[in-house]
């Protein structure tokens, strides 16, 4: 079902695409109030894809008004969980029907290899929507053990109007991670896609209306962080913001909440994720394959990317040889060619940021032992930088590009200290043949997700989010994500003969 097509087929789909250009508010595509637009560019070719509505705070105000109206009149919230489930399942089906179109749109907009869009982003987004849809009519609320004189119900209620502020690295999937649980819970959403990647979000909003999700429930306001993200963060009638992006912008949302209505804020921010390889790792081939996948999948534009390889000195040389061999299999080039695993970086400015780490490696005289080439001012080859120390910027800062730094250790304590020597704490992976060492490291490394003898982000059933500056306020995915989008209400019903004063203490 989600097998890749050929390059010729993808190019034919690209040539026939109708790209959305306007914001989507109250069930209709609308230009920005100001009439302004911004240009959406295919980063791989530099070609203009579309002129998109550049909204501002007046469009945000209108979207919030419509989302609030939809929430209060109950056109979605008051549908039974089973009815919301059916509409979300229909949306998932429509995504499936349009899977090739969505994969190509995502690839053109972001520079991601279409092969990954087709085999990961689109099917995982569909699965996420289905999973949250299927969850919603199987959740029970609670009662509390208060004794015979009262009945106490603890019920979840949808939190209200939710601003979903999205990044550009997994536009469709991050949309699904946010709207899946939010819509299932009965909330209304205002989605603000990253300016770099607006197209698939707009298309999904249109499909949501077709699926029976009522007008006003799923709104998309396009534009910049300053003009759209900030007004959402500061809005007095937005009940929650769910954000994925950089830690500095995440901090801003906490300030916006403090300066406005104390809206709930859930942040999924950056990472500087280690892969720790012990000298008792059983299969160095498997380790190499997983590390390469972790580091270079999605060009390393991934908050959970393996960014630091921390390897025992005794196995380092052998592992490097195998990593080198796997890296050579990852071809860089045209994202619409399914043979390529490395596409374009998302934008010129992001390319410049990633390239600055290559420049630093040279300035610091670190060993660039593989890759390091750049093409057309937008492609960067998978690159290995060895002998990196914790003092280096490559060890400390999120690169968000296809560069893997390598550092060696000699003892388990040293490995743990290196892994934790970061302000981030999103993910880590551990490679060892010893159960004891695996448990020791998974307990001692401070991160929200730790994989053993593999790289991955879990599946829809597992929570995703970080410790330290990688996250705040909750997790994406799983039943825990559902709870982000709910308030807990306690209802205490006195059934005693006595006065209320005596009953509630
Ligand atoms: N955790 C993750 O998945 C992501 C991490 N990043 C990291 O962030 C770095 C910078 O990328 P950016 O695109 O600049 O990320 P960003 O955090 O600035 O952007 C994420 C979202 O926040 C919005 N935004 C930006 N400034 C805002 C503001 N002042 N107020 C409200 N909303 C605002 C953006 O328009 C976008 O929708 C990357 O190089 C990478 O290191 C970027 C994207 C995703
Ligand atoms: N890898 C999914 C989360 C993110 O990169 O933002």
XYZ file of C-alpha atoms and ligand atoms in Angstrom:
555
model
C 0.000 0.000 0.000
C 2.734 2.507 0.912
C 5.451 1.184 -1.411
C 7.367 3.916 -3.258
C 6.609 4.721 -6.917
C 9.237 5.485 -9.560
C 10.888 8.882 -10.047
C 8.959 9.320 -13.310
C 5.664 8.640 -11.559
C 6.483 11.076 -8.745
C 7.437 13.786 -11.212
C 4.162 13.290 -13.090
C 2.238 13.689 -9.815
C 4.255 16.815 -8.978
C 3.437 18.338 -12.360
C -0.308 17.839 -11.820
C -0.582 19.098 -8.224
C -3.043 21.826 -7.286
C -1.329 23.570 -4.386
C -3.375 25.314 -1.690
C -2.453 28.956 -1.108
C -4.870 30.383 1.441
C -5.436 30.013 5.154
C -8.278 27.685 6.158
C -10.651 29.232 8.699
C -14.218 28.276 9.570
C -14.364 25.640 6.851
C -13.178 27.809 3.951
C -9.944 28.861 2.285
C -9.388 32.587 2.850
C -6.656 35.058 1.915
C -4.937 36.989 4.704
C -6.925 40.008 5.918
C -4.052 42.217 4.794
C -3.961 40.556 1.364
C -0.250 39.893 1.911
C 1.463 36.683 0.814
C 4.803 34.965 1.265
C 6.602 32.755 -1.223
C 6.868 29.020 -0.712
C 9.982 27.598 -2.363
C 11.043 24.094 -3.307
C 14.396 24.068 -1.483
C 15.850 21.368 -3.744
C 15.456 23.437 -6.921
C 14.873 26.997 -5.720
C 11.637 27.071 -7.779
C 8.607 28.974 -6.503
C 5.851 26.570 -5.469
C 3.133 28.971 -4.369
C 2.289 32.369 -2.888
C 0.730 31.653 0.508
C -1.444 33.903 2.686
C 0.752 35.840 5.129
C -1.676 36.121 8.019
C -1.333 38.328 11.059
C -2.989 38.846 14.442
C -6.295 39.901 12.864
C -6.534 36.523 11.112
C -5.614 34.791 14.364
C -8.381 36.718 16.160
C -10.907 35.634 13.522
C -9.763 31.990 13.684
C -9.950 31.974 17.500
C -13.450 33.493 17.394
C -14.627 30.771 14.991
C -12.863 27.991 16.920
C -14.410 29.229 20.171
C -17.866 29.405 18.592
C -17.474 25.822 17.354
C -16.299 24.669 20.768
C -19.039 26.395 22.743
C -21.972 25.330 20.564
C -20.761 21.752 20.848
C -20.899 20.870 17.138
C -17.863 18.612 17.690
C -17.247 18.467 21.438
C -20.745 17.196 22.162
C -20.719 14.480 19.529
C -20.357 11.083 21.157
C -16.804 9.686 21.242
C -17.931 7.049 18.741
C -19.075 9.726 16.285
C -15.816 11.656 16.607
C -14.003 8.388 16.053
C -15.879 7.752 12.798
C -15.059 11.204 11.399
C -11.365 10.840 12.293
C -11.242 7.378 10.734
C -12.772 8.836 7.599
C -10.067 11.511 7.597
C -7.426 8.772 7.884
C -9.032 7.018 4.906
C -8.968 10.216 2.854
C -5.283 10.665 3.662
C -4.701 7.134 2.456
C -6.598 7.790 -0.764
C -4.439 10.884 -1.340
C -1.185 9.326 -0.115
C 0.867 9.844 -3.292
C -0.223 13.450 -3.661
C 0.560 14.154 0.026
C 3.963 12.459 -0.172
C 4.951 14.504 -3.222
C 3.636 17.759 -1.725
C 5.601 17.116 1.471
C 8.759 16.359 -0.473
C 8.496 19.424 -2.732
C 7.819 21.718 0.210
C 10.509 20.445 2.589
C 13.270 18.840 0.499
C 12.674 15.495 2.221
C 13.226 12.395 0.089
C 9.869 11.365 -1.349
C 10.689 7.756 -0.488
C 10.624 8.633 3.240
C 7.490 10.755 2.836
C 5.771 7.832 1.153
C 6.970 5.058 3.461
C 7.165 6.868 6.819
C 5.596 10.326 7.089
C 2.312 9.601 5.328
C 1.612 6.111 6.767
C 2.716 7.105 10.277
C 0.450 10.159 10.157
C -2.475 8.005 9.062
C -1.709 5.472 11.784
C -1.500 8.214 14.434
C -4.917 9.591 13.476
C -6.410 6.087 13.490
C -4.856 5.240 16.847
C -6.279 8.316 18.595
C -9.632 7.822 16.873
C -9.763 4.234 18.079
C -8.756 5.237 21.609
C -11.469 7.768 22.210
C -14.457 5.437 22.624
C -12.536 3.059 24.871
C -11.519 5.447 27.647
C -13.364 5.399 30.948
C -13.390 8.193 33.488
C -12.886 7.507 37.210
C -14.586 7.643 40.532
C -12.692 8.345 43.751
C -12.788 6.174 46.897
C -14.659 8.678 49.077
C -16.942 6.322 50.932
C -20.671 5.762 51.063
C -21.858 9.334 51.646
C -20.811 10.769 48.309
C -20.260 9.861 44.730
C -17.200 11.503 43.271
C -16.571 11.486 39.536
C -13.279 12.529 38.000
C -14.032 13.293 34.381
C -11.915 14.412 31.459
C -13.268 17.356 29.478
C -11.731 18.750 26.271
C -9.529 21.693 27.203
C -11.027 24.030 24.581
C -9.327 25.989 21.808
C -5.827 24.658 21.136
C -3.064 26.372 19.159
C -0.866 23.760 17.466
C 2.411 25.381 16.419
C 4.352 23.095 14.114
C 7.914 22.663 12.868
C 9.055 22.108 9.271
C 10.916 18.820 9.678
C 7.901 16.457 9.870
C 5.009 18.702 8.845
C 2.395 15.989 8.353
C 3.467 13.746 11.195
C 3.706 16.554 13.772
C 0.286 17.736 12.613
C -1.063 14.243 13.280
C 0.692 14.018 16.678
C -1.129 17.216 17.750
C -4.516 17.096 16.044
C -4.993 13.341 16.545
C -5.451 13.560 20.325
C -6.800 17.149 20.290
C -9.661 16.427 17.886
C -10.352 13.029 19.426
C -10.760 14.748 22.809
C -13.286 17.205 21.324
C -11.126 20.344 21.139
C -11.136 22.946 18.364
C -7.696 23.611 16.859
C -5.869 26.490 15.238
C -2.866 25.058 13.467
C 0.070 27.240 12.606
C 2.373 25.333 10.252
C 5.990 26.444 9.861
C 6.293 28.995 7.088
C 8.652 26.677 5.199
C 6.097 23.854 5.013
C 2.446 24.832 4.866
C 1.087 22.792 1.965
C 0.184 19.411 3.449
C -1.384 20.998 6.541
C -3.739 23.027 4.344
C -4.629 19.959 2.304
C -5.367 17.916 5.438
C -7.651 20.685 6.751
C -9.616 20.533 3.507
C -9.846 16.736 3.766
C -10.975 17.033 7.409
C -14.003 19.055 6.319
C -14.780 16.399 3.690
C -14.490 13.757 6.435
C -17.227 15.452 8.443
C -15.202 17.447 10.963
C -17.357 20.571 11.210
C -16.333 24.043 10.046
C -14.525 26.024 12.748
C -13.098 22.939 14.455
C -9.926 22.615 12.366
C -8.446 25.944 11.291
C -5.065 26.682 9.710
C -3.506 30.131 9.948
C -0.449 30.502 7.729
C 2.377 32.971 8.246
C 5.448 33.747 10.286
C 6.231 32.999 13.911
C 6.078 36.680 14.818
C 2.855 37.482 12.948
C 0.901 34.291 13.713
C 2.699 32.190 16.356
C 3.090 35.057 18.820
C -0.572 36.206 18.653
C -1.652 32.602 19.231
C 0.682 32.369 22.243
C -0.573 35.670 23.671
C -4.263 35.174 22.885
C -6.577 35.457 25.899
C -9.069 32.990 24.416
C -6.675 30.172 23.475
C -6.707 27.542 26.212
C -3.581 25.620 25.289
C -0.577 25.649 22.985
C 0.983 22.428 21.763
C 4.364 23.227 20.235
C 7.160 21.374 18.515
C 10.249 23.321 17.535
C 13.377 24.904 18.924
C 14.025 25.413 22.631
C 14.336 29.247 22.298
C 10.892 29.460 20.685
C 9.510 27.017 23.260
C 10.707 29.404 25.990
C 8.821 32.220 24.270
C 5.568 30.257 24.542
C 6.070 29.967 28.293
C 6.505 33.740 28.444
C 3.447 34.311 26.238
C 1.395 32.138 28.585
C 2.673 34.010 31.637
C 1.904 37.357 29.969
C -1.622 36.373 28.934
C -4.092 33.863 30.378
C -1.774 31.164 31.830
C -2.773 28.881 29.001
C -1.462 25.351 29.244
C 1.754 24.887 27.273
C 3.145 21.564 26.077
C 6.572 21.802 24.469
C 8.521 19.275 22.457
C 11.852 20.927 21.753
C 15.336 20.063 20.614
C 17.716 17.230 21.338
C 21.404 16.360 21.312
C 20.917 12.665 21.404
C 23.714 10.197 22.159
C 24.189 6.661 20.876
C 26.335 4.875 23.469
C 28.167 1.814 22.139
C 29.817 -0.426 24.718
C 32.653 -2.819 23.963
C 30.315 -5.751 24.661
C 27.914 -4.794 21.825
C 27.142 -8.067 20.110
C 26.651 -7.167 16.472
C 28.643 -4.171 15.249
C 27.036 -4.421 11.821
C 23.620 -3.906 13.343
C 24.977 -1.084 15.522
C 26.447 0.643 12.459
C 23.213 0.332 10.508
C 21.139 1.727 13.393
C 23.548 4.582 14.132
C 23.612 5.609 10.460
C 19.832 5.494 10.308
C 19.534 7.470 13.548
C 22.005 10.123 12.443
C 21.072 10.638 8.791
C 17.410 9.776 8.441
C 15.567 12.920 7.332
C 19.000 14.538 6.717
C 19.426 14.657 10.502
C 16.646 17.260 10.583
C 15.084 15.393 13.429
C 14.783 16.257 17.102
C 15.573 12.632 17.978
C 18.505 12.346 15.554
C 21.539 10.512 16.842
C 23.895 13.442 16.951
C 26.676 12.177 19.221
C 28.239 8.736 18.892
C 29.868 7.841 22.217
C 31.833 4.683 21.602
C 34.165 2.520 23.675
C 37.764 3.100 22.544
C 38.268 -0.648 22.081
C 35.596 -1.036 19.388
C 35.776 2.404 17.808
C 37.929 1.621 14.742
C 35.969 -1.505 13.848
C 32.660 0.358 14.211
C 33.873 3.319 12.149
C 34.709 1.014 9.234
C 31.197 -0.436 9.255
C 29.522 2.963 9.716
C 31.531 4.244 6.758
C 30.274 1.370 4.594
C 26.619 2.041 5.482
C 27.031 5.781 4.944
C 28.215 5.185 1.380
C 24.841 3.551 0.654
C 22.980 6.769 1.481
C 22.848 8.656 -1.824
C 22.340 12.417 -1.803
C 20.290 14.150 -4.518
C 16.912 14.898 -6.090
C 14.281 14.268 -3.375
C 11.799 13.082 -6.018
C 14.101 10.188 -6.961
C 13.233 7.312 -4.601
C 16.821 6.044 -4.866
C 18.023 9.016 -2.792
C 17.960 8.856 0.984
C 19.370 12.351 1.528
C 17.419 15.258 0.057
C 17.812 19.011 0.342
C 17.946 20.851 3.638
C 14.751 22.752 4.282
C 15.995 26.267 3.473
C 19.029 28.277 2.522
C 19.245 29.754 6.026
C 19.094 26.328 7.640
C 21.765 25.075 5.224
C 24.003 27.977 6.300
C 23.463 27.053 9.957
C 24.349 23.391 9.399
C 27.326 24.298 7.226
C 28.673 26.504 10.021
C 29.222 23.300 12.028
C 31.323 21.887 9.173
C 33.301 25.123 9.142
C 33.770 24.890 12.925
C 35.025 21.314 12.582
C 37.714 22.605 10.232
C 38.580 25.552 12.484
C 38.819 23.263 15.501
C 40.970 20.877 13.443
C 38.656 17.955 14.136
C 38.912 14.891 11.871
C 36.242 14.918 9.148
C 36.701 11.273 8.170
C 33.796 10.880 5.772
C 31.500 13.164 3.764
C 31.737 16.895 4.332
C 30.756 17.826 0.755
C 28.024 20.349 -0.002
C 26.133 20.792 -3.301
C 24.119 23.611 -4.884
C 24.134 25.521 -1.623
C 21.382 23.286 -0.182
C 22.540 19.630 -0.059
C 25.002 18.349 2.564
C 26.434 14.841 2.389
C 26.291 12.584 5.451
C 29.376 13.552 7.433
C 31.400 11.934 10.202
C 33.519 14.073 12.533
C 35.822 12.167 14.897
C 37.756 13.096 18.072
C 35.081 15.532 19.182
C 35.348 16.628 22.833
C 32.606 18.043 25.090
C 34.184 21.488 24.695
C 33.261 21.547 21.007
C 30.141 23.260 19.651
C 29.540 20.057 17.673
C 29.153 18.163 20.950
C 26.874 20.694 22.650
C 24.564 22.341 20.108
C 21.699 20.852 18.138
C 22.943 20.657 14.531
C 19.742 19.422 12.878
C 21.694 18.278 9.845
C 23.537 15.189 8.536
C 26.597 15.463 10.785
C 27.535 12.831 13.359
C 30.199 13.585 15.963
C 32.256 10.781 17.491
C 33.736 10.726 21.007
C 35.413 7.791 22.783
C 35.282 6.579 26.398
C 36.882 3.849 28.511
C 34.512 3.241 31.452
C 30.748 2.989 31.903
C 30.801 5.967 34.279
C 32.581 8.039 31.643
C 30.027 6.996 29.007
C 27.112 8.022 31.249
C 28.713 11.365 32.076
C 29.320 12.094 28.385
C 25.772 11.106 27.441
C 24.354 13.434 30.114
C 26.731 16.307 29.336
C 24.038 18.337 27.538
C 21.190 20.684 28.399
C 18.903 18.466 26.338
C 17.333 15.129 27.277
C 15.119 13.931 24.453
C 16.337 10.500 23.316
C 19.322 8.183 23.583
C 20.236 4.754 22.315
C 22.383 2.179 23.998
C 24.157 -0.749 22.333
C 25.351 -3.582 24.562
C 25.088 -7.345 24.915
C 24.847 -7.111 28.701
C 21.430 -6.886 30.332
C 22.969 -5.293 33.403
C 24.744 -2.581 31.399
C 21.597 -1.925 29.364
C 19.502 -1.444 32.483
C 22.205 0.610 34.198
C 22.454 3.021 31.235
C 18.711 3.280 30.590
C 18.300 4.246 34.247
C 21.236 6.663 34.421
C 20.835 8.566 31.167
C 18.404 11.444 31.576
C 16.198 11.330 28.476
C 12.528 10.801 27.679
C 13.069 7.853 25.332
C 15.928 5.355 25.432
C 16.204 2.563 22.899
C 18.368 -0.517 23.428
C 20.159 -2.144 20.479
C 18.060 -0.118 18.031
C 17.200 3.426 17.010
C 13.608 4.635 16.877
C 10.873 6.807 18.299
C 8.604 4.013 19.507
C 5.153 3.782 17.951
C 1.749 5.394 18.512
C 1.384 3.581 21.839
C 4.512 5.115 23.424
C 4.880 8.641 24.773
C 7.441 10.935 23.151
C 9.031 13.984 24.762
C 12.028 15.085 26.709
C 13.725 15.811 29.986
C 15.545 19.065 30.724
C 15.386 21.668 27.913
C 13.931 19.137 25.461
C 10.413 19.358 26.728
C 7.820 20.698 29.079
C 4.326 19.983 30.204
C 3.450 16.645 28.635
C 4.192 14.091 25.966
C 3.168 13.502 22.354
C 1.607 10.172 21.277
C -0.085 7.493 23.370
C -2.854 7.802 25.943
C -0.683 10.320 27.810
C -0.983 12.727 24.861
C -4.748 12.421 25.034
C -4.630 13.705 28.608
C -2.713 16.826 27.472
C -5.823 17.998 25.660
C -8.169 17.479 28.598
C -8.971 19.213 31.836
C -9.723 17.020 34.828
C -12.947 17.921 36.542
C -13.967 16.598 39.934
C -17.706 16.321 40.550
C -18.633 15.612 44.196
C -22.243 14.561 44.796
C -23.379 14.439 48.371
C -25.711 11.503 48.972
C -25.646 11.618 52.770
C -28.361 12.794 55.167
C -25.861 15.183 56.726
C -24.996 18.767 55.849
C -22.410 19.537 53.150
C -20.052 20.969 55.809
C -19.781 17.617 57.492
C -19.414 15.687 54.263
C -16.622 17.621 52.542
C -13.577 18.001 54.715
N 12.315 19.832 18.009
C 12.146 19.879 16.731
O 11.564 19.006 16.179
C 12.618 21.049 15.932
C 13.749 21.735 16.270
N 14.162 22.772 15.507
C 15.426 23.437 15.882
O 15.231 24.834 15.795
C 16.182 25.409 14.926
C 15.574 26.604 14.261
O 14.473 26.225 13.440
P 13.200 27.165 13.365
O 12.386 26.848 12.198
O 13.656 28.596 13.479
O 12.390 26.706 14.667
P 11.329 27.470 15.520
O 11.259 26.860 16.841
O 11.609 28.939 15.467
O 9.969 27.205 14.703
C 8.971 26.297 15.102
C 7.603 26.948 14.963
O 7.534 28.078 15.837
C 7.152 29.240 15.106
N 7.791 30.429 15.666
C 9.028 30.897 15.379
N 9.276 32.005 16.087
C 8.186 32.242 16.842
C 7.836 33.249 17.784
N 8.666 34.251 18.080
N 6.634 33.174 18.387
C 5.784 32.169 18.091
N 6.044 31.214 17.189
C 7.234 31.233 16.576
C 7.616 28.945 13.704
O 6.968 29.765 12.747
C 7.304 27.471 13.568
O 5.946 27.288 13.271
C 16.571 24.274 13.990
O 17.821 24.483 13.436
C 16.558 23.106 14.940
O 17.761 23.064 15.650
C 13.439 23.168 14.421
C 12.303 22.523 14.042
C 11.835 21.366 14.740
N 10.988 13.145 15.094
C 9.722 13.623 15.467
C 9.763 14.845 16.291
C 10.530 15.961 15.691
O 11.549 15.785 15.056
O 10.130 17.088 15.872
